[in-house]
Short mmCIF file of N, CA and C and ligand atoms in Angstrom, two decimals:
data_model
loop_
_atom_site.label_atom_id
_atom_site.label_comp_id
_atom_site.label_asym_id
_atom_site.label_seq_id
_atom_site.Cartn_x
_atom_site.Cartn_y
_atom_site.Cartn_z
N MET A 1 -74.82 -112.15 97.22
CA MET A 1 -73.67 -112.18 98.08
C MET A 1 -73.72 -113.43 98.96
N ASP A 2 -72.54 -114.00 99.22
CA ASP A 2 -72.58 -115.24 100.03
C ASP A 2 -72.88 -114.93 101.43
N ALA A 3 -73.37 -115.98 102.10
CA ALA A 3 -73.75 -115.92 103.57
C ALA A 3 -73.32 -117.25 104.06
N THR A 4 -73.18 -117.29 105.32
CA THR A 4 -72.73 -118.55 106.03
C THR A 4 -73.96 -119.17 106.74
N PHE A 5 -74.02 -120.54 106.46
CA PHE A 5 -75.10 -121.34 107.05
C PHE A 5 -74.58 -122.53 107.86
N THR A 6 -75.20 -122.77 108.92
CA THR A 6 -74.82 -123.89 109.78
C THR A 6 -75.92 -125.01 109.73
N LEU A 7 -75.48 -126.15 109.34
CA LEU A 7 -76.45 -127.28 109.26
C LEU A 7 -75.87 -128.52 110.07
N THR A 8 -76.78 -129.25 110.59
CA THR A 8 -76.34 -130.51 111.19
C THR A 8 -76.63 -131.58 110.21
N VAL A 9 -75.58 -132.08 109.69
CA VAL A 9 -75.70 -133.19 108.54
C VAL A 9 -75.27 -134.48 109.17
N ASN A 10 -76.17 -135.42 109.17
CA ASN A 10 -75.92 -136.71 109.61
C ASN A 10 -75.28 -136.72 111.02
N GLY A 11 -75.76 -135.79 111.84
CA GLY A 11 -75.29 -135.72 113.21
C GLY A 11 -74.13 -134.81 113.42
N GLN A 12 -73.44 -134.31 112.39
CA GLN A 12 -72.29 -133.51 112.50
C GLN A 12 -72.65 -132.06 112.09
N GLN A 13 -72.07 -131.09 112.88
CA GLN A 13 -72.41 -129.73 112.57
C GLN A 13 -71.46 -129.26 111.43
N ARG A 14 -72.04 -128.73 110.38
CA ARG A 14 -71.27 -128.26 109.22
C ARG A 14 -71.63 -126.80 108.94
N THR A 15 -70.62 -126.16 108.45
CA THR A 15 -70.90 -124.73 108.00
C THR A 15 -70.59 -124.54 106.49
N VAL A 16 -71.28 -123.78 105.87
CA VAL A 16 -70.92 -123.51 104.41
C VAL A 16 -71.20 -122.03 104.11
N SER A 17 -70.35 -121.41 103.46
CA SER A 17 -70.51 -120.01 102.99
C SER A 17 -70.73 -120.07 101.49
N THR A 18 -71.91 -119.61 101.13
CA THR A 18 -72.32 -119.80 99.77
C THR A 18 -73.49 -118.84 99.40
N ASP A 19 -73.87 -118.91 98.17
CA ASP A 19 -75.08 -118.12 97.72
C ASP A 19 -76.35 -118.62 98.48
N PRO A 20 -77.09 -117.76 99.05
CA PRO A 20 -78.28 -118.31 99.87
C PRO A 20 -79.30 -119.11 98.98
N GLN A 21 -79.23 -118.84 97.69
CA GLN A 21 -80.28 -119.56 96.86
C GLN A 21 -79.68 -120.88 96.37
N ARG A 22 -78.41 -121.14 96.64
CA ARG A 22 -77.90 -122.43 96.16
C ARG A 22 -78.70 -123.63 96.76
N LEU A 23 -78.83 -124.64 95.92
CA LEU A 23 -79.70 -125.78 96.37
C LEU A 23 -79.01 -126.62 97.26
N LEU A 24 -79.82 -127.14 98.23
CA LEU A 24 -79.33 -128.11 99.29
C LEU A 24 -78.57 -129.32 98.60
N LEU A 25 -79.25 -129.73 97.60
CA LEU A 25 -78.64 -130.89 96.76
C LEU A 25 -77.23 -130.60 96.31
N ASP A 26 -76.99 -129.43 95.82
CA ASP A 26 -75.63 -129.10 95.41
C ASP A 26 -74.61 -128.98 96.55
N VAL A 27 -75.09 -128.32 97.66
CA VAL A 27 -74.26 -128.22 98.81
C VAL A 27 -73.88 -129.62 99.33
N LEU A 28 -74.87 -130.50 99.46
CA LEU A 28 -74.57 -131.88 99.92
C LEU A 28 -73.54 -132.61 99.11
N ARG A 29 -73.85 -132.54 97.73
CA ARG A 29 -72.95 -133.28 96.85
C ARG A 29 -71.64 -132.62 96.57
N GLU A 30 -71.62 -131.37 96.40
CA GLU A 30 -70.35 -130.72 95.95
C GLU A 30 -69.54 -130.20 97.12
N ASP A 31 -70.14 -129.71 98.13
CA ASP A 31 -69.38 -129.14 99.27
C ASP A 31 -69.13 -130.20 100.38
N PHE A 32 -70.07 -131.06 100.63
CA PHE A 32 -69.88 -132.15 101.63
C PHE A 32 -69.50 -133.44 101.06
N GLN A 33 -69.47 -133.63 99.76
CA GLN A 33 -69.08 -134.87 99.13
C GLN A 33 -70.12 -136.01 99.51
N LEU A 34 -71.37 -135.71 99.78
CA LEU A 34 -72.34 -136.68 100.04
C LEU A 34 -73.08 -137.02 98.83
N THR A 35 -72.55 -137.87 98.02
CA THR A 35 -73.06 -138.01 96.62
C THR A 35 -74.09 -139.13 96.60
N GLY A 36 -74.53 -139.77 97.72
CA GLY A 36 -75.56 -140.68 97.76
C GLY A 36 -76.94 -140.05 97.35
N THR A 37 -77.10 -138.82 97.64
CA THR A 37 -78.31 -138.07 97.26
C THR A 37 -78.18 -137.77 95.78
N LYS A 38 -79.11 -138.17 94.95
CA LYS A 38 -79.00 -138.04 93.49
C LYS A 38 -79.75 -136.90 92.95
N TYR A 39 -79.15 -136.41 91.86
CA TYR A 39 -79.75 -135.41 90.97
C TYR A 39 -80.59 -136.18 89.88
N GLY A 40 -81.86 -136.07 89.88
CA GLY A 40 -82.63 -136.74 88.82
C GLY A 40 -83.29 -135.71 87.92
N CYS A 41 -84.41 -135.24 88.17
CA CYS A 41 -85.08 -134.31 87.34
C CYS A 41 -84.68 -132.82 87.66
N GLY A 42 -84.30 -132.58 88.89
CA GLY A 42 -84.07 -131.18 89.31
C GLY A 42 -85.31 -130.31 89.34
N GLU A 43 -86.44 -130.88 89.22
CA GLU A 43 -87.68 -130.11 89.13
C GLU A 43 -88.76 -130.60 90.15
N GLY A 44 -88.35 -131.41 91.17
CA GLY A 44 -89.32 -131.78 92.13
C GLY A 44 -90.32 -132.87 91.60
N GLN A 45 -89.84 -133.66 90.63
CA GLN A 45 -90.78 -134.56 89.97
C GLN A 45 -90.40 -136.00 90.15
N CYS A 46 -89.27 -136.31 90.79
CA CYS A 46 -88.81 -137.70 90.76
C CYS A 46 -88.44 -138.29 92.13
N GLY A 47 -88.14 -137.44 93.04
CA GLY A 47 -87.73 -137.96 94.35
C GLY A 47 -86.28 -138.45 94.58
N ALA A 48 -85.47 -138.43 93.52
CA ALA A 48 -84.17 -138.99 93.73
C ALA A 48 -83.35 -138.25 94.65
N CYS A 49 -83.65 -136.96 94.87
CA CYS A 49 -82.84 -136.09 95.76
C CYS A 49 -83.33 -135.99 97.21
N THR A 50 -84.24 -136.95 97.61
CA THR A 50 -84.89 -136.77 98.86
C THR A 50 -83.96 -137.02 100.04
N VAL A 51 -83.97 -136.09 101.01
CA VAL A 51 -83.33 -136.17 102.21
C VAL A 51 -84.33 -135.89 103.35
N LEU A 52 -83.81 -136.05 104.63
CA LEU A 52 -84.75 -135.67 105.77
C LEU A 52 -84.36 -134.33 106.22
N VAL A 53 -85.25 -133.36 106.36
CA VAL A 53 -84.95 -132.03 106.95
C VAL A 53 -85.80 -132.01 108.19
N ASP A 54 -85.15 -132.09 109.38
CA ASP A 54 -85.91 -132.05 110.64
C ASP A 54 -86.92 -133.24 110.58
N GLY A 55 -86.56 -134.37 109.94
CA GLY A 55 -87.38 -135.46 109.91
C GLY A 55 -88.36 -135.61 108.87
N GLU A 56 -88.51 -134.58 108.11
CA GLU A 56 -89.47 -134.56 106.96
C GLU A 56 -88.81 -134.96 105.64
N ALA A 57 -89.42 -135.85 104.85
CA ALA A 57 -88.83 -136.15 103.56
C ALA A 57 -88.92 -134.87 102.66
N THR A 58 -87.81 -134.49 102.15
CA THR A 58 -87.78 -133.16 101.43
C THR A 58 -86.92 -133.34 100.19
N PHE A 59 -87.46 -132.77 99.12
CA PHE A 59 -86.67 -132.77 97.85
C PHE A 59 -85.61 -131.77 97.92
N SER A 60 -84.37 -132.25 97.97
CA SER A 60 -83.26 -131.20 98.10
C SER A 60 -82.92 -130.43 96.86
N CYS A 61 -83.50 -130.84 95.72
CA CYS A 61 -83.37 -130.02 94.52
C CYS A 61 -84.29 -128.88 94.39
N ARG A 62 -85.28 -128.86 95.31
CA ARG A 62 -86.15 -127.62 95.48
C ARG A 62 -86.01 -126.87 96.69
N THR A 63 -84.85 -127.04 97.34
CA THR A 63 -84.63 -126.49 98.70
C THR A 63 -83.47 -125.61 98.76
N ALA A 64 -83.54 -124.31 98.89
CA ALA A 64 -82.39 -123.50 98.98
C ALA A 64 -81.73 -123.68 100.31
N VAL A 65 -80.42 -123.61 100.37
CA VAL A 65 -79.64 -123.83 101.53
C VAL A 65 -80.12 -122.88 102.61
N SER A 66 -80.45 -121.64 102.27
CA SER A 66 -80.87 -120.65 103.30
C SER A 66 -82.10 -121.12 104.06
N LYS A 67 -82.87 -122.00 103.45
CA LYS A 67 -84.07 -122.56 104.17
C LYS A 67 -83.82 -123.59 105.23
N VAL A 68 -82.58 -124.09 105.19
CA VAL A 68 -82.28 -125.26 106.13
C VAL A 68 -81.20 -124.82 107.08
N ASP A 69 -80.98 -123.43 107.23
CA ASP A 69 -79.95 -123.01 108.14
C ASP A 69 -80.49 -123.49 109.57
N GLN A 70 -79.58 -124.03 110.35
CA GLN A 70 -79.81 -124.42 111.73
C GLN A 70 -80.67 -125.63 111.76
N LYS A 71 -80.90 -126.34 110.68
CA LYS A 71 -81.81 -127.51 110.61
C LYS A 71 -80.93 -128.75 110.56
N SER A 72 -81.65 -129.89 110.91
CA SER A 72 -80.95 -131.20 110.94
C SER A 72 -81.27 -131.88 109.56
N ILE A 73 -80.20 -132.24 108.91
CA ILE A 73 -80.39 -133.03 107.60
C ILE A 73 -79.86 -134.42 107.81
N VAL A 74 -80.62 -135.37 107.24
CA VAL A 74 -80.10 -136.72 107.22
C VAL A 74 -80.15 -137.23 105.76
N THR A 75 -79.05 -137.70 105.28
CA THR A 75 -78.89 -138.24 103.90
C THR A 75 -78.74 -139.78 104.11
N VAL A 76 -78.72 -140.45 102.96
CA VAL A 76 -78.74 -141.87 103.01
C VAL A 76 -77.36 -142.34 103.64
N GLU A 77 -76.36 -141.57 103.55
CA GLU A 77 -75.03 -141.90 104.22
C GLU A 77 -75.27 -142.00 105.76
N GLY A 78 -76.26 -141.26 106.28
CA GLY A 78 -76.45 -141.15 107.77
C GLY A 78 -77.26 -142.23 108.37
N LEU A 79 -77.71 -143.24 107.62
CA LEU A 79 -78.58 -144.24 108.12
C LEU A 79 -77.93 -145.31 108.85
N ALA A 80 -76.93 -145.83 108.29
CA ALA A 80 -76.28 -147.02 108.83
C ALA A 80 -75.45 -146.59 110.07
N GLU A 81 -75.37 -147.64 111.03
CA GLU A 81 -74.55 -147.40 112.16
C GLU A 81 -73.34 -148.27 112.05
N GLY A 82 -72.21 -147.67 111.59
CA GLY A 82 -71.09 -148.36 111.27
C GLY A 82 -71.40 -149.41 110.14
N GLU A 83 -71.13 -150.65 110.46
CA GLU A 83 -71.41 -151.68 109.43
C GLU A 83 -72.90 -152.12 109.44
N LYS A 84 -73.67 -151.69 110.38
CA LYS A 84 -75.00 -152.11 110.57
C LYS A 84 -75.95 -151.28 109.75
N LEU A 85 -76.57 -151.76 108.69
CA LEU A 85 -77.42 -151.03 107.92
C LEU A 85 -78.76 -150.83 108.60
N HIS A 86 -79.41 -149.69 108.23
CA HIS A 86 -80.75 -149.37 108.75
C HIS A 86 -81.68 -150.41 108.16
N ALA A 87 -82.71 -150.73 108.98
CA ALA A 87 -83.67 -151.82 108.56
C ALA A 87 -84.28 -151.54 107.13
N VAL A 88 -84.47 -150.33 106.75
CA VAL A 88 -84.98 -150.03 105.45
C VAL A 88 -83.98 -150.37 104.39
N GLN A 89 -82.67 -150.01 104.62
CA GLN A 89 -81.63 -150.40 103.64
C GLN A 89 -81.55 -151.89 103.50
N ARG A 90 -81.59 -152.64 104.70
CA ARG A 90 -81.46 -154.06 104.64
C ARG A 90 -82.68 -154.64 103.85
N ALA A 91 -83.84 -154.11 104.07
CA ALA A 91 -85.07 -154.65 103.40
C ALA A 91 -84.98 -154.47 101.87
N PHE A 92 -84.40 -153.36 101.40
CA PHE A 92 -84.23 -153.06 100.01
C PHE A 92 -83.22 -154.07 99.48
N LEU A 93 -82.20 -154.46 100.19
CA LEU A 93 -81.34 -155.40 99.64
C LEU A 93 -81.87 -156.90 99.69
N ASP A 94 -82.62 -157.15 100.82
CA ASP A 94 -83.16 -158.46 101.05
C ASP A 94 -84.10 -158.87 99.86
N VAL A 95 -84.88 -157.92 99.41
CA VAL A 95 -85.90 -158.28 98.45
C VAL A 95 -85.43 -157.75 97.01
N ALA A 96 -84.19 -157.28 96.95
CA ALA A 96 -83.63 -156.76 95.69
C ALA A 96 -84.63 -155.71 95.01
N ALA A 97 -84.92 -154.67 95.82
CA ALA A 97 -85.86 -153.69 95.42
C ALA A 97 -85.20 -152.59 94.59
N LEU A 98 -84.30 -153.00 93.66
CA LEU A 98 -83.55 -152.05 92.88
C LEU A 98 -83.06 -152.78 91.60
N GLN A 99 -82.84 -152.02 90.59
CA GLN A 99 -82.18 -152.48 89.48
C GLN A 99 -80.88 -151.70 89.17
N CYS A 100 -81.02 -150.45 88.71
CA CYS A 100 -79.88 -149.58 88.54
C CYS A 100 -79.46 -148.90 89.84
N GLY A 101 -80.46 -148.74 90.64
CA GLY A 101 -80.18 -148.22 91.98
C GLY A 101 -80.21 -146.62 92.10
N TYR A 102 -80.53 -146.03 90.96
CA TYR A 102 -80.46 -144.52 90.97
C TYR A 102 -81.57 -143.90 91.88
N CYS A 103 -82.70 -144.56 91.85
CA CYS A 103 -83.78 -143.93 92.69
C CYS A 103 -83.78 -144.33 94.06
N THR A 104 -82.86 -145.38 94.32
CA THR A 104 -82.89 -146.05 95.64
C THR A 104 -82.64 -145.19 96.94
N PRO A 105 -81.71 -144.22 96.93
CA PRO A 105 -81.51 -143.44 98.07
C PRO A 105 -82.73 -142.54 98.39
N GLY A 106 -83.46 -142.02 97.42
CA GLY A 106 -84.51 -141.28 97.61
C GLY A 106 -85.70 -142.05 98.08
N MET A 107 -85.86 -143.28 97.52
CA MET A 107 -86.87 -144.20 97.92
C MET A 107 -86.72 -144.52 99.43
N ILE A 108 -85.45 -144.84 99.73
CA ILE A 108 -85.15 -145.27 101.18
C ILE A 108 -85.45 -144.08 102.17
N MET A 109 -85.07 -142.88 101.71
CA MET A 109 -85.23 -141.87 102.73
C MET A 109 -86.72 -141.61 102.81
N ALA A 110 -87.58 -141.74 101.73
CA ALA A 110 -88.99 -141.55 101.92
C ALA A 110 -89.60 -142.56 102.83
N ALA A 111 -89.11 -143.81 102.66
CA ALA A 111 -89.56 -144.91 103.56
C ALA A 111 -89.23 -144.72 104.99
N VAL A 112 -87.97 -144.22 105.30
CA VAL A 112 -87.51 -143.97 106.62
C VAL A 112 -88.42 -142.90 107.24
N ALA A 113 -88.66 -141.85 106.48
CA ALA A 113 -89.56 -140.78 106.99
C ALA A 113 -90.92 -141.30 107.33
N LEU A 114 -91.52 -142.08 106.43
CA LEU A 114 -92.83 -142.70 106.66
C LEU A 114 -92.77 -143.56 107.97
N LEU A 115 -91.79 -144.42 108.12
CA LEU A 115 -91.88 -145.41 109.25
C LEU A 115 -91.52 -144.79 110.52
N ARG A 116 -90.85 -143.63 110.60
CA ARG A 116 -90.58 -142.89 111.75
C ARG A 116 -91.85 -142.33 112.31
N LYS A 117 -92.68 -141.89 111.43
CA LYS A 117 -94.01 -141.30 111.84
C LYS A 117 -95.11 -142.33 112.01
N THR A 118 -95.00 -143.38 111.14
CA THR A 118 -96.12 -144.29 111.09
C THR A 118 -95.50 -145.66 111.08
N PRO A 119 -95.15 -146.27 112.17
CA PRO A 119 -94.40 -147.49 112.25
C PRO A 119 -95.23 -148.65 111.61
N GLN A 120 -96.48 -148.64 111.61
CA GLN A 120 -97.25 -149.73 110.92
C GLN A 120 -98.23 -149.13 109.97
N PRO A 121 -97.69 -148.74 108.85
CA PRO A 121 -98.49 -148.06 107.83
C PRO A 121 -99.40 -149.03 107.12
N THR A 122 -100.54 -148.49 106.68
CA THR A 122 -101.44 -149.27 105.77
C THR A 122 -100.81 -149.19 104.37
N GLU A 123 -101.46 -150.08 103.47
CA GLU A 123 -101.04 -150.03 102.06
C GLU A 123 -101.20 -148.60 101.48
N GLU A 124 -102.30 -148.05 101.83
CA GLU A 124 -102.57 -146.68 101.34
C GLU A 124 -101.50 -145.67 101.85
N GLN A 125 -101.18 -145.81 103.06
CA GLN A 125 -100.10 -144.85 103.58
C GLN A 125 -98.76 -145.04 102.96
N ILE A 126 -98.45 -146.41 102.63
CA ILE A 126 -97.10 -146.64 101.95
C ILE A 126 -97.23 -146.01 100.53
N ALA A 127 -98.40 -146.33 99.89
CA ALA A 127 -98.46 -145.84 98.51
C ALA A 127 -98.37 -144.18 98.46
N ALA A 128 -99.04 -143.63 99.43
CA ALA A 128 -99.05 -142.14 99.47
C ALA A 128 -97.58 -141.55 99.69
N ALA A 129 -96.89 -142.36 100.58
CA ALA A 129 -95.54 -141.80 100.86
C ALA A 129 -94.59 -142.00 99.78
N MET A 130 -94.85 -143.02 98.90
CA MET A 130 -93.87 -143.32 97.81
C MET A 130 -94.35 -142.81 96.40
N GLU A 131 -95.57 -142.30 96.28
CA GLU A 131 -96.19 -141.95 95.06
C GLU A 131 -95.38 -140.84 94.26
N ARG A 132 -94.70 -140.02 95.00
CA ARG A 132 -93.93 -138.93 94.27
C ARG A 132 -92.57 -139.39 93.65
N HIS A 133 -92.28 -140.64 93.92
CA HIS A 133 -90.93 -141.18 93.55
C HIS A 133 -91.01 -142.04 92.36
N ILE A 134 -90.14 -141.67 91.39
CA ILE A 134 -90.13 -142.45 90.15
C ILE A 134 -89.03 -143.40 90.10
N CYS A 135 -89.31 -144.63 89.65
CA CYS A 135 -88.25 -145.65 89.46
C CYS A 135 -88.34 -145.95 87.91
N ARG A 136 -87.27 -145.56 87.22
CA ARG A 136 -87.33 -145.79 85.78
C ARG A 136 -87.10 -147.28 85.37
N CYS A 137 -86.70 -148.05 86.33
CA CYS A 137 -86.46 -149.45 86.18
C CYS A 137 -87.81 -150.21 86.53
N CYS A 138 -88.76 -149.47 87.01
CA CYS A 138 -90.06 -150.17 87.37
C CYS A 138 -89.99 -151.23 88.40
N ALA A 139 -89.19 -151.00 89.34
CA ALA A 139 -89.04 -151.88 90.48
C ALA A 139 -90.12 -151.66 91.59
N TYR A 140 -91.19 -151.10 91.19
CA TYR A 140 -92.23 -150.65 92.18
C TYR A 140 -92.75 -151.86 93.10
N PRO A 141 -93.08 -152.95 92.55
CA PRO A 141 -93.60 -154.03 93.39
C PRO A 141 -92.64 -154.40 94.50
N ARG A 142 -91.38 -154.58 94.12
CA ARG A 142 -90.32 -154.89 95.14
C ARG A 142 -90.01 -153.81 96.13
N ILE A 143 -90.13 -152.53 95.65
CA ILE A 143 -89.88 -151.38 96.54
C ILE A 143 -91.04 -151.28 97.55
N LEU A 144 -92.18 -151.55 97.24
CA LEU A 144 -93.40 -151.63 98.20
C LEU A 144 -93.19 -152.83 99.06
N GLN A 145 -92.65 -153.95 98.63
CA GLN A 145 -92.49 -155.11 99.41
C GLN A 145 -91.39 -154.73 100.45
N ALA A 146 -90.32 -154.05 100.04
CA ALA A 146 -89.27 -153.68 101.01
C ALA A 146 -89.72 -152.79 102.04
N VAL A 147 -90.66 -151.84 101.77
CA VAL A 147 -91.18 -150.95 102.76
C VAL A 147 -91.94 -151.71 103.81
N ARG A 148 -92.79 -152.70 103.31
CA ARG A 148 -93.66 -153.55 104.15
C ARG A 148 -92.67 -154.32 105.01
N ARG A 149 -91.63 -154.92 104.51
CA ARG A 149 -90.68 -155.76 105.22
C ARG A 149 -90.09 -154.96 106.33
N ALA A 150 -89.61 -153.75 105.96
CA ALA A 150 -88.86 -152.91 106.95
C ALA A 150 -89.96 -152.50 108.11
N ALA A 151 -91.09 -152.21 107.74
CA ALA A 151 -92.17 -151.87 108.74
C ALA A 151 -92.35 -153.07 109.73
N SER A 152 -92.51 -154.22 109.19
CA SER A 152 -92.67 -155.45 109.95
C SER A 152 -91.49 -155.55 110.95
N GLU A 153 -90.28 -155.45 110.43
CA GLU A 153 -89.11 -155.60 111.32
C GLU A 153 -88.97 -154.52 112.37
N LEU A 154 -89.25 -153.32 111.97
CA LEU A 154 -89.09 -152.21 113.02
C LEU A 154 -90.21 -152.18 113.98
N SER A 155 -91.39 -152.74 113.66
CA SER A 155 -92.48 -152.70 114.60
C SER A 155 -92.58 -154.09 115.25
N GLY A 156 -91.63 -155.05 114.92
CA GLY A 156 -91.63 -156.28 115.58
C GLY A 156 -92.87 -157.18 115.21
N VAL A 157 -93.53 -156.87 114.14
CA VAL A 157 -94.68 -157.66 113.71
C VAL A 157 -94.29 -158.67 112.75
N ALA A 158 -94.54 -159.96 112.94
CA ALA A 158 -94.15 -161.04 112.01
C ALA A 158 -95.00 -160.93 110.75
N THR A 159 -94.43 -161.26 109.67
CA THR A 159 -95.29 -161.31 108.37
C THR A 159 -95.61 -162.74 107.97
S1 FES B 201 -84.04 -134.39 91.45
FE1 FES B 201 -85.32 -133.67 93.03
S2 FES B 201 -87.28 -134.36 92.66
FE2 FES B 201 -86.03 -135.08 90.87
S1 FES B 202 -83.83 -148.98 90.34
FE1 FES B 202 -83.33 -147.90 88.50
S2 FES B 202 -84.54 -146.03 88.66
FE2 FES B 202 -85.14 -147.24 90.33
#
């Protein structure tokens, strides 16, 4: 039976009446038209579907909408302020940390979650935050470079 859930999505309160077991990924993409969050494996193995749930990087393909009732969700669409990209988005563009771009929203959300908690991460902390994310184009060196660059910019440390 359907139930009604209230989520704050990218700062806006949204309600949805749906099957409680429906995936957050599907609600975001199909009900809210937030298609920046990608469907990759659907099995919690690739990270393409990552969003922030109350600040935590979360695989939306493994998260029932009932689990995020009354919670705050941030998707890749919620990072920029108007025309001004988030520092992580800008860093990915600056170092061309993508090829096809399919993994990019999930990578960016993982990096944002990391840098909010750990503004000056070590190499090990960056690797740990990104290790569950797969890039089929193998852009890993530039993805890690982008995370380092964004960390430097956000923490005001020159590289
Ligand atoms: S689509 Fe969610 S982890 Fe791959
Ligand atoms: S840029 Fe193509 S999957 Fe990562």
